[in-house]
XYZ file of C-alpha atoms in Angstrom:
560
model
C 0.070 -0.168 -0.057
C 1.607 3.356 -1.141
C 1.562 6.368 1.463
C -1.533 8.776 2.246
C -4.036 6.438 0.913
C -6.702 8.540 2.087
C -5.299 12.118 1.057
C -4.526 13.508 -2.099
C -1.463 14.176 -3.773
C -1.521 17.733 -3.689
C 2.192 18.102 -3.003
C 2.922 17.456 -6.275
C 0.137 19.132 -7.949
C -1.961 16.488 -8.885
C -5.674 15.592 -7.651
C -5.276 11.601 -7.959
C -5.092 10.045 -4.547
C -2.189 7.767 -4.291
C -4.702 4.762 -3.489
C -6.335 5.096 -7.147
C -2.680 5.437 -8.288
C -2.185 1.867 -7.299
C -4.875 0.844 -9.691
C -4.119 2.666 -12.885
C -1.792 0.036 -13.876
C -1.579 -3.852 -13.373
C 1.699 -5.129 -11.826
C 4.456 -5.293 -14.573
C 5.330 -8.576 -15.914
C 8.892 -8.482 -14.702
C 7.618 -7.882 -11.031
C 4.576 -10.478 -11.196
C 4.562 -13.817 -9.181
C 4.240 -17.033 -10.951
C 4.358 -20.779 -9.677
C 6.821 -22.929 -10.875
C 5.133 -24.279 -13.757
C 8.094 -26.255 -15.839
C 7.642 -30.049 -15.571
C 9.805 -32.182 -17.605
C 8.594 -35.284 -18.722
C 11.544 -37.436 -19.221
C 13.306 -40.572 -17.551
C 16.189 -38.157 -16.769
C 14.089 -35.778 -14.414
C 12.463 -37.013 -11.199
C 10.244 -34.600 -9.077
C 9.530 -35.159 -5.171
C 8.114 -32.764 -2.661
C 11.614 -31.535 -1.850
C 13.923 -32.024 -4.659
C 14.265 -31.955 -8.563
C 16.435 -34.397 -9.358
C 18.122 -34.688 -12.895
C 20.498 -36.579 -14.864
C 22.827 -34.617 -17.643
C 25.494 -35.379 -19.635
C 28.221 -32.941 -20.360
C 29.791 -33.030 -23.940
C 32.621 -31.776 -24.603
C 36.267 -32.798 -26.422
C 39.840 -33.027 -25.340
C 42.338 -31.993 -28.050
C 46.008 -33.141 -28.570
C 48.200 -30.807 -30.311
C 50.636 -33.058 -32.402
C 53.190 -32.173 -35.172
C 50.557 -29.600 -36.194
C 47.805 -31.700 -36.055
C 44.602 -31.561 -33.923
C 43.545 -34.857 -32.402
C 39.766 -34.697 -31.193
C 38.300 -36.827 -28.831
C 34.753 -36.469 -27.931
C 34.153 -36.649 -24.290
C 30.854 -37.555 -22.018
C 30.709 -36.654 -18.342
C 27.502 -37.604 -16.689
C 26.339 -35.787 -13.836
C 22.994 -35.938 -11.576
C 21.799 -32.567 -9.925
C 19.431 -31.951 -7.112
C 17.924 -28.783 -6.679
C 15.853 -28.189 -3.454
C 12.615 -26.952 -4.723
C 11.501 -24.438 -2.264
C 13.764 -21.282 -1.779
C 14.651 -20.234 1.899
C 13.863 -17.029 3.626
C 16.415 -14.867 2.403
C 18.029 -11.683 3.483
C 20.441 -9.172 1.632
C 22.978 -7.432 3.686
C 24.599 -4.801 1.810
C 27.737 -3.364 2.991
C 27.334 0.528 1.659
C 23.484 0.064 1.999
C 23.221 3.759 2.299
C 25.027 4.536 -0.922
C 23.441 5.093 -4.327
C 23.102 1.434 -5.337
C 21.562 0.374 -1.835
C 19.251 3.093 -1.467
C 18.105 2.345 -5.004
C 17.591 -1.188 -4.488
C 15.577 -1.048 -1.295
C 13.469 1.833 -2.462
C 12.783 -0.083 -5.847
C 12.069 -3.368 -3.901
C 9.546 -1.460 -1.638
C 7.995 0.156 -4.708
C 7.401 -3.221 -6.169
C 6.171 -4.743 -2.768
C 3.696 -2.069 -2.149
C 3.098 -1.560 -6.059
C 3.758 2.199 -5.624
C 3.154 4.101 -8.661
C 4.164 7.567 -9.101
C 4.131 10.892 -11.624
C 7.034 11.758 -14.133
C 6.815 14.350 -16.917
C 6.266 11.282 -19.021
C 3.409 10.336 -17.211
C 2.372 7.802 -14.622
C 5.212 5.158 -13.935
C 4.636 1.631 -12.599
C 7.411 -0.106 -10.632
C 9.215 -3.023 -12.384
C 12.373 -4.962 -12.682
C 13.617 -4.053 -16.041
C 17.263 -4.596 -16.501
C 17.110 -7.850 -14.425
C 18.188 -10.726 -16.427
C 16.314 -13.054 -14.160
C 13.183 -11.180 -14.043
C 13.224 -9.405 -17.324
C 14.851 -11.666 -19.870
C 13.649 -15.025 -21.444
C 15.033 -18.371 -22.305
C 14.095 -20.718 -25.092
C 13.030 -24.135 -23.455
C 11.700 -25.892 -26.752
C 9.424 -25.682 -29.375
C 5.469 -25.903 -29.091
C 4.257 -29.512 -30.210
C 1.282 -28.123 -32.153
C 2.888 -25.420 -34.330
C 6.716 -25.545 -34.169
C 7.166 -22.235 -32.376
C 9.633 -21.537 -30.060
C 8.608 -21.386 -26.573
C 10.308 -18.809 -24.100
C 10.111 -18.390 -20.315
C 11.504 -15.649 -17.952
C 14.561 -17.165 -16.708
C 13.335 -16.886 -13.065
C 10.771 -19.496 -14.244
C 13.365 -22.075 -15.171
C 13.996 -23.208 -11.416
C 12.118 -22.320 -8.386
C 13.908 -18.750 -7.147
C 13.551 -15.994 -4.384
C 11.179 -13.236 -5.597
C 13.017 -10.010 -5.151
C 9.875 -8.533 -3.361
C 10.566 -11.137 -0.545
C 14.121 -10.356 0.321
C 14.653 -8.820 3.690
C 16.676 -5.768 3.553
C 19.526 -4.699 5.742
C 23.353 -3.860 6.077
C 25.967 -1.527 7.017
C 27.374 1.916 6.088
C 30.174 4.146 7.322
C 27.421 7.018 7.020
C 24.761 6.882 9.632
C 22.190 8.885 7.670
C 18.708 7.100 7.837
C 18.040 5.517 4.692
C 15.095 7.612 3.673
C 17.561 10.452 3.618
C 20.405 8.630 2.007
C 17.733 8.022 -0.524
C 17.081 11.589 -1.112
C 20.914 12.538 -0.825
C 21.639 9.939 -3.845
C 19.346 11.766 -6.189
C 18.630 8.720 -8.424
C 14.768 8.296 -8.117
C 11.896 10.610 -9.205
C 10.802 12.709 -6.617
C 7.382 11.522 -6.529
C 8.636 7.932 -5.871
C 11.026 9.070 -3.157
C 8.027 11.161 -1.412
C 5.823 7.806 -1.302
C 8.320 5.178 -0.437
C 10.037 7.283 2.335
C 8.119 6.071 5.101
C 8.709 2.292 4.041
C 12.310 3.400 3.737
C 12.196 4.799 7.442
C 11.216 1.369 8.806
C 14.574 0.010 7.560
C 15.971 2.392 10.181
C 19.820 3.455 9.909
C 22.691 1.171 8.407
C 24.382 -0.931 11.217
C 27.917 0.789 11.799
C 30.856 -0.373 9.578
C 34.462 -0.249 9.437
C 36.441 2.485 7.986
C 40.388 1.855 7.320
C 41.136 5.356 5.455
C 44.216 3.927 3.461
C 41.898 2.083 1.500
C 39.457 4.557 0.025
C 39.749 8.259 -0.969
C 40.470 10.878 1.535
C 37.153 12.622 0.385
C 35.081 10.043 1.833
C 36.190 10.849 5.406
C 33.330 13.120 6.084
C 30.878 10.355 5.445
C 32.560 8.172 8.204
C 30.695 8.925 11.130
C 28.764 5.522 11.973
C 31.893 3.172 12.708
C 32.624 0.189 14.566
C 34.668 1.584 17.420
C 38.612 0.748 17.795
C 41.141 -0.463 15.551
C 41.367 -4.271 16.489
C 40.448 -5.997 13.222
C 39.787 -9.219 15.046
C 37.068 -7.344 17.305
C 35.666 -6.031 14.241
C 35.485 -9.194 12.746
C 33.701 -10.721 15.567
C 31.378 -7.314 15.578
C 30.343 -8.360 11.964
C 29.703 -12.017 12.348
C 27.324 -10.983 15.480
C 25.635 -8.533 13.191
C 25.068 -11.334 10.728
C 23.708 -13.893 13.271
C 21.450 -11.031 14.693
C 20.241 -10.217 11.412
C 19.162 -13.993 10.747
C 17.580 -14.786 14.027
C 15.657 -11.217 14.074
C 14.333 -11.935 10.675
C 13.957 -15.673 10.744
C 16.215 -16.081 7.683
C 17.255 -19.432 6.386
C 20.121 -17.510 4.277
C 21.689 -14.110 4.404
C 23.685 -13.157 1.277
C 26.448 -10.512 2.293
C 27.091 -8.275 -0.567
C 29.792 -5.384 -1.098
C 28.324 -2.461 -2.677
C 30.437 0.097 -0.961
C 33.200 2.334 -2.278
C 35.858 0.819 -4.321
C 39.149 0.270 -2.365
C 42.624 0.355 -3.523
C 44.186 -3.014 -4.360
C 45.518 -4.965 -1.418
C 49.115 -6.143 -1.673
C 49.667 -10.016 -1.931
C 52.239 -10.602 0.781
C 53.636 -14.035 1.749
C 52.817 -15.103 5.318
C 50.109 -12.108 5.322
C 47.093 -13.014 2.996
C 48.315 -15.977 0.758
C 46.920 -18.943 2.819
C 43.614 -19.376 4.902
C 45.696 -19.758 7.960
C 48.151 -16.519 7.531
C 45.132 -14.528 6.569
C 43.299 -15.274 9.939
C 46.481 -14.723 11.729
C 46.947 -11.203 9.936
C 43.152 -10.426 11.251
C 44.089 -11.232 14.779
C 47.527 -8.774 14.575
C 45.213 -6.192 12.756
C 47.741 -5.981 9.715
C 47.344 -3.019 7.738
C 46.923 -4.725 4.606
C 43.704 -6.411 5.535
C 41.114 -4.479 3.862
C 37.537 -3.942 5.342
C 35.947 -5.752 2.091
C 38.464 -8.783 3.160
C 37.350 -8.422 6.575
C 33.608 -8.750 5.442
C 34.265 -11.763 3.114
C 35.750 -13.527 5.858
C 33.307 -12.756 8.403
C 30.447 -14.043 5.938
C 32.462 -17.346 5.191
C 33.121 -18.231 8.709
C 29.190 -17.584 9.561
C 28.546 -19.735 6.460
C 26.875 -17.136 4.261
C 27.568 -16.398 0.474
C 29.501 -13.125 -0.230
C 29.328 -11.255 -3.271
C 31.930 -8.417 -4.408
C 30.283 -5.807 -6.374
C 33.196 -3.828 -6.572
C 36.631 -4.114 -8.321
C 39.419 -4.315 -5.753
C 41.033 -7.484 -4.978
C 38.977 -8.520 -1.919
C 39.545 -12.356 -2.662
C 43.188 -12.494 -1.945
C 44.343 -16.160 -2.052
C 43.678 -16.576 1.893
C 40.370 -15.780 1.322
C 39.570 -18.093 -1.569
C 41.311 -20.870 0.719
C 39.076 -20.058 3.709
C 36.050 -20.342 1.304
C 37.114 -23.982 0.203
C 38.164 -24.878 3.777
C 34.413 -23.926 4.879
C 32.564 -24.693 1.560
C 30.967 -21.223 1.544
C 30.145 -19.637 -1.451
C 32.044 -16.247 -2.816
C 31.579 -14.547 -6.037
C 32.759 -11.209 -7.821
C 34.275 -8.940 -9.021
C 32.584 -5.490 -9.912
C 29.330 -5.122 -11.291
C 28.935 -5.069 -14.934
C 26.480 -2.644 -15.907
C 26.977 -0.474 -19.069
C 30.159 0.369 -20.921
C 31.962 -3.033 -20.092
C 29.206 -5.011 -20.818
C 28.936 -3.290 -24.445
C 32.323 -3.884 -24.958
C 32.243 -7.378 -24.206
C 29.684 -7.765 -26.913
C 31.353 -5.532 -29.389
C 34.891 -6.832 -29.065
C 33.839 -10.543 -29.377
C 31.710 -9.265 -32.634
C 34.696 -7.656 -34.221
C 37.175 -10.709 -33.509
C 34.602 -13.394 -34.391
C 34.241 -11.304 -37.550
C 37.765 -11.707 -38.367
C 38.302 -7.914 -37.920
C 41.228 -6.993 -35.869
C 40.763 -4.385 -33.073
C 44.147 -2.470 -32.553
C 42.999 -0.046 -30.026
C 40.027 0.326 -27.669
C 39.649 3.687 -25.847
C 37.064 4.162 -23.237
C 36.173 7.498 -21.728
C 33.646 8.072 -18.761
C 32.633 10.649 -16.394
C 30.170 10.942 -13.771
C 29.110 12.558 -10.834
C 27.941 10.280 -7.961
C 29.755 9.218 -5.001
C 31.349 6.281 -6.827
C 32.980 8.965 -9.037
C 34.224 10.997 -6.465
C 35.857 8.030 -4.536
C 37.428 6.842 -8.086
C 39.144 10.207 -8.481
C 41.580 9.175 -6.271
C 44.377 7.759 -8.088
C 44.590 4.099 -6.242
C 40.972 3.458 -6.230
C 40.701 4.102 -9.906
C 43.641 1.770 -10.428
C 41.341 -0.949 -9.019
C 38.522 0.115 -11.587
C 41.092 0.388 -14.302
C 42.284 -3.358 -13.978
C 38.693 -4.862 -13.832
C 37.469 -2.986 -16.790
C 40.657 -3.369 -18.868
C 40.863 -7.415 -18.835
C 37.425 -8.049 -20.632
C 38.998 -8.328 -23.825
C 41.760 -10.595 -23.069
C 39.790 -14.086 -23.597
C 38.477 -12.860 -27.138
C 42.141 -11.907 -28.205
C 43.321 -15.277 -26.684
C 41.084 -17.013 -28.665
C 42.069 -15.917 -31.943
C 45.930 -16.226 -32.543
C 45.249 -16.009 -36.310
C 44.552 -12.088 -35.839
C 46.886 -11.658 -32.965
C 50.397 -13.127 -32.146
C 50.672 -15.789 -29.261
C 53.004 -14.978 -26.403
C 56.299 -16.198 -26.648
C 57.154 -19.576 -24.788
C 59.739 -19.173 -21.901
C 61.193 -21.779 -19.831
C 59.587 -25.036 -19.287
C 57.040 -23.786 -21.673
C 55.583 -21.081 -19.990
C 53.892 -18.077 -21.989
C 55.890 -14.925 -21.389
C 53.068 -12.076 -21.212
C 49.835 -11.929 -22.990
C 51.310 -11.770 -26.394
C 50.112 -9.392 -29.231
C 47.119 -7.036 -27.856
C 44.896 -4.143 -28.693
C 46.037 -0.961 -26.923
C 43.433 -0.275 -24.539
C 42.922 2.686 -22.241
C 40.331 3.633 -19.666
C 39.793 7.089 -18.500
C 37.519 8.102 -15.641
C 36.461 11.575 -14.518
C 34.657 13.132 -11.759
C 32.131 15.622 -13.209
C 29.636 16.597 -9.951
C 27.233 18.414 -12.331
C 25.773 15.175 -14.039
C 25.259 13.302 -10.824
C 24.160 9.840 -11.563
C 23.953 10.348 -15.314
C 27.109 8.473 -16.543
C 28.325 9.481 -19.853
C 30.779 6.643 -21.679
C 32.519 7.113 -25.128
C 34.208 4.288 -26.596
C 36.114 4.075 -29.854
C 37.263 0.710 -31.450
C 40.019 1.483 -34.121
C 40.361 -2.121 -36.196
C 42.495 -3.198 -39.194
C 40.218 -4.583 -41.834
C 41.050 -6.451 -45.289
C 44.251 -5.551 -47.065
C 45.577 -2.795 -44.640
C 42.192 -0.826 -44.181
C 41.042 0.675 -41.151
C 37.756 1.304 -39.499
C 36.841 3.219 -36.555
C 33.515 2.633 -34.525
C 32.781 5.474 -31.831
C 29.841 4.986 -29.212
C 28.293 7.520 -27.185
C 26.434 5.937 -24.119
C 24.485 7.958 -21.382
C 23.081 5.722 -18.784
C 21.770 6.109 -15.123
C 24.479 4.349 -13.174
C 22.585 3.033 -10.019
C 19.362 2.144 -12.375
C 21.453 -0.070 -14.244
C 23.783 -1.520 -11.423
C 20.613 -2.096 -9.022
C 19.114 -5.054 -10.946
C 22.461 -6.724 -11.106
C 22.626 -6.654 -7.348
C 19.143 -8.329 -7.572
C 20.265 -10.917 -9.969
C 23.499 -11.938 -8.165
C 21.809 -12.364 -4.879
C 18.937 -14.369 -6.075
C 21.210 -16.552 -8.183
C 23.387 -16.976 -5.421
C 20.499 -18.158 -3.294
C 19.518 -20.884 -5.948
C 23.400 -22.151 -6.233
C 23.287 -22.917 -2.399
C 20.234 -25.243 -3.100
C 21.834 -26.925 -6.066
C 23.930 -30.159 -5.079
C 25.633 -32.588 -7.771
C 27.336 -35.839 -8.028
C 29.364 -37.411 -10.869
C 27.863 -40.644 -11.982
C 30.218 -41.538 -15.001
C 32.266 -44.234 -12.979
C 29.191 -45.908 -11.913
C 29.812 -45.023 -8.171
C 26.840 -43.853 -6.022
C 28.266 -41.054 -4.293
C 26.512 -38.441 -1.696
C 25.206 -35.301 -3.378
C 27.822 -32.553 -2.656
C 27.387 -28.607 -3.069
C 29.141 -26.893 -5.959
C 32.512 -25.488 -5.709
C 32.758 -22.285 -3.589
C 33.701 -19.825 -6.182
C 30.502 -19.139 -8.115
C 31.924 -18.501 -11.554
C 28.365 -18.792 -12.864
C 27.747 -15.448 -11.752
C 30.128 -13.971 -14.525
C 27.567 -12.526 -16.776
C 26.999 -9.791 -14.185
C 30.522 -9.108 -13.505
C 33.393 -6.984 -15.071
C 36.173 -9.129 -13.608
C 34.787 -12.582 -13.088
C 36.193 -14.817 -10.213
C 36.802 -18.485 -11.339
C 38.136 -21.477 -9.905
C 41.899 -21.063 -9.426
C 43.955 -22.300 -12.475
C 41.260 -21.967 -14.839
C 40.717 -19.410 -17.596
C 38.397 -16.434 -17.224
C 35.463 -16.072 -19.834
C 34.546 -12.343 -20.586
C 32.781 -13.067 -23.582
C 28.968 -11.968 -22.700
C 27.426 -14.610 -25.138
C 29.453 -17.430 -23.472
C 28.657 -16.355 -20.149
C 24.933 -16.021 -20.777
C 25.178 -19.502 -22.735
C 26.887 -21.167 -19.523
C 24.270 -19.787 -17.006
C 21.136 -20.969 -19.371
C 23.032 -24.471 -19.646
C 23.485 -24.771 -16.292
C 19.756 -23.805 -15.371
C 18.551 -26.471 -17.878
C 20.830 -29.131 -16.625
C 19.441 -29.048 -13.047
C 15.948 -29.897 -15.121
C 17.711 -32.554 -17.128
C 17.120 -30.556 -20.648
C 19.809 -30.514 -23.124
C 20.736 -26.943 -24.471
C 23.644 -27.163 -26.795
C 21.633 -27.761 -29.975
C 18.589 -25.088 -29.606
C 20.470 -22.623 -32.117
C 21.187 -25.430 -34.625
C 17.594 -25.781 -35.525
C 18.189 -29.228 -37.222
C 14.736 -29.555 -38.781
C 15.298 -26.647 -40.747
C 18.634 -27.869 -42.162
C 17.379 -31.297 -43.519
C 14.585 -32.423 -45.909
């Protein structure tokens, strides 16, 4: 229910009561509730009250390169997936909940939950989840038997998932401004929406006190730091955060609490042997309050020790080797890094298009300016360097996949490649321009070699509202993470019947939403947006026992 049900909306110059506005538009399809309605009728898929159990064959190929020949050996690995059918009651604890992303997410969930509609200069606007891969994108599940037409369903309908309206919201912030005031400070949402959602935001209260280590974020953030866990003892800070997580779960009767970093970008942490290179060393460094343990790493460790997932939505190297080792030890889920919302997402598509078309990008130049607090923090050199690294690596796998266009790296001692080999010149510039606020401007130039020495230039200007692109990604990452905690698997190729086990702790299936995807150590990072999307889609289908590799082959249209 919206604010002021029995009064007119005089403050905005309209005479329509807010209660009547609720009934102007139906609930947007991206926010609608639907029961899980996909039933796979196959010997590979079984249903019980508690689980969906599915058999799946992962088909691949092993290649041996010998004397200029490629010897290809097709392989089949059999799996069985077990997915718990009912999502648990889930909370989202954001670090930086009082920032642009945090307040925007809280406000838009509350608007959807209460079906608050509002006036804009274009007319009446309803709440929705447009921009969410899960809620506003669809996946092909087959062809209709009677017509042969493709059947598409929302991605969120493939397996039972938490509805975003049901998330319990909370978190920490170094700023103690109440969330309804922090939303106003962010200047992201329309005034009429802010006016109506403010009482609901006020019920969320103030953010929990957070930790502030000035060396890790820009000095210009100091004036915000008025809501801090006292002292400098990092072990005490760790225990305080762990207690906050336990209390949040208990107070709200939660089965799961996803901890999400959406606070300021930190500088990179130095990887120091004996300090943060192993789980044991990292825990010891926290006890001694070592200066190279960052706030985000401390929050990650707290979540891992509490058995709750941690997602890093910023570009710094939160996941030092000791954190990954600790997650492995506790079988606790982690994912990151850095939300991929605009320019980088487009780059991962366009660079792939050019390389796959046999066109050779020689340089990629990216310029950004924005005026929100993220831009202010990134105006500091060390924090910008973290962002530059995450934005610059996005084309690496595409270049490495085409050694016809790009020379491979030289091979050093023991057959180890030296460097990246030939690579496009790639620069990234970010400037802070307060006047434009949350409306980010991004300019890209792709300068490429084409046929017989020709050149081609593609220039793109992209204006976007930064937080309104980022917020749906936080939802997707949270909801997918909760789902993946309910999925277990076992390998069945060997004929042995083993117990179902949880997935590997590093959730690389979240890569579609992330600029610098965290992957299992020793494996290659995939930045191609199409491959990331296909991997996620294939996995969701695999949990239903559905094959997904031949959907675009359309074999029936290729043969008599």
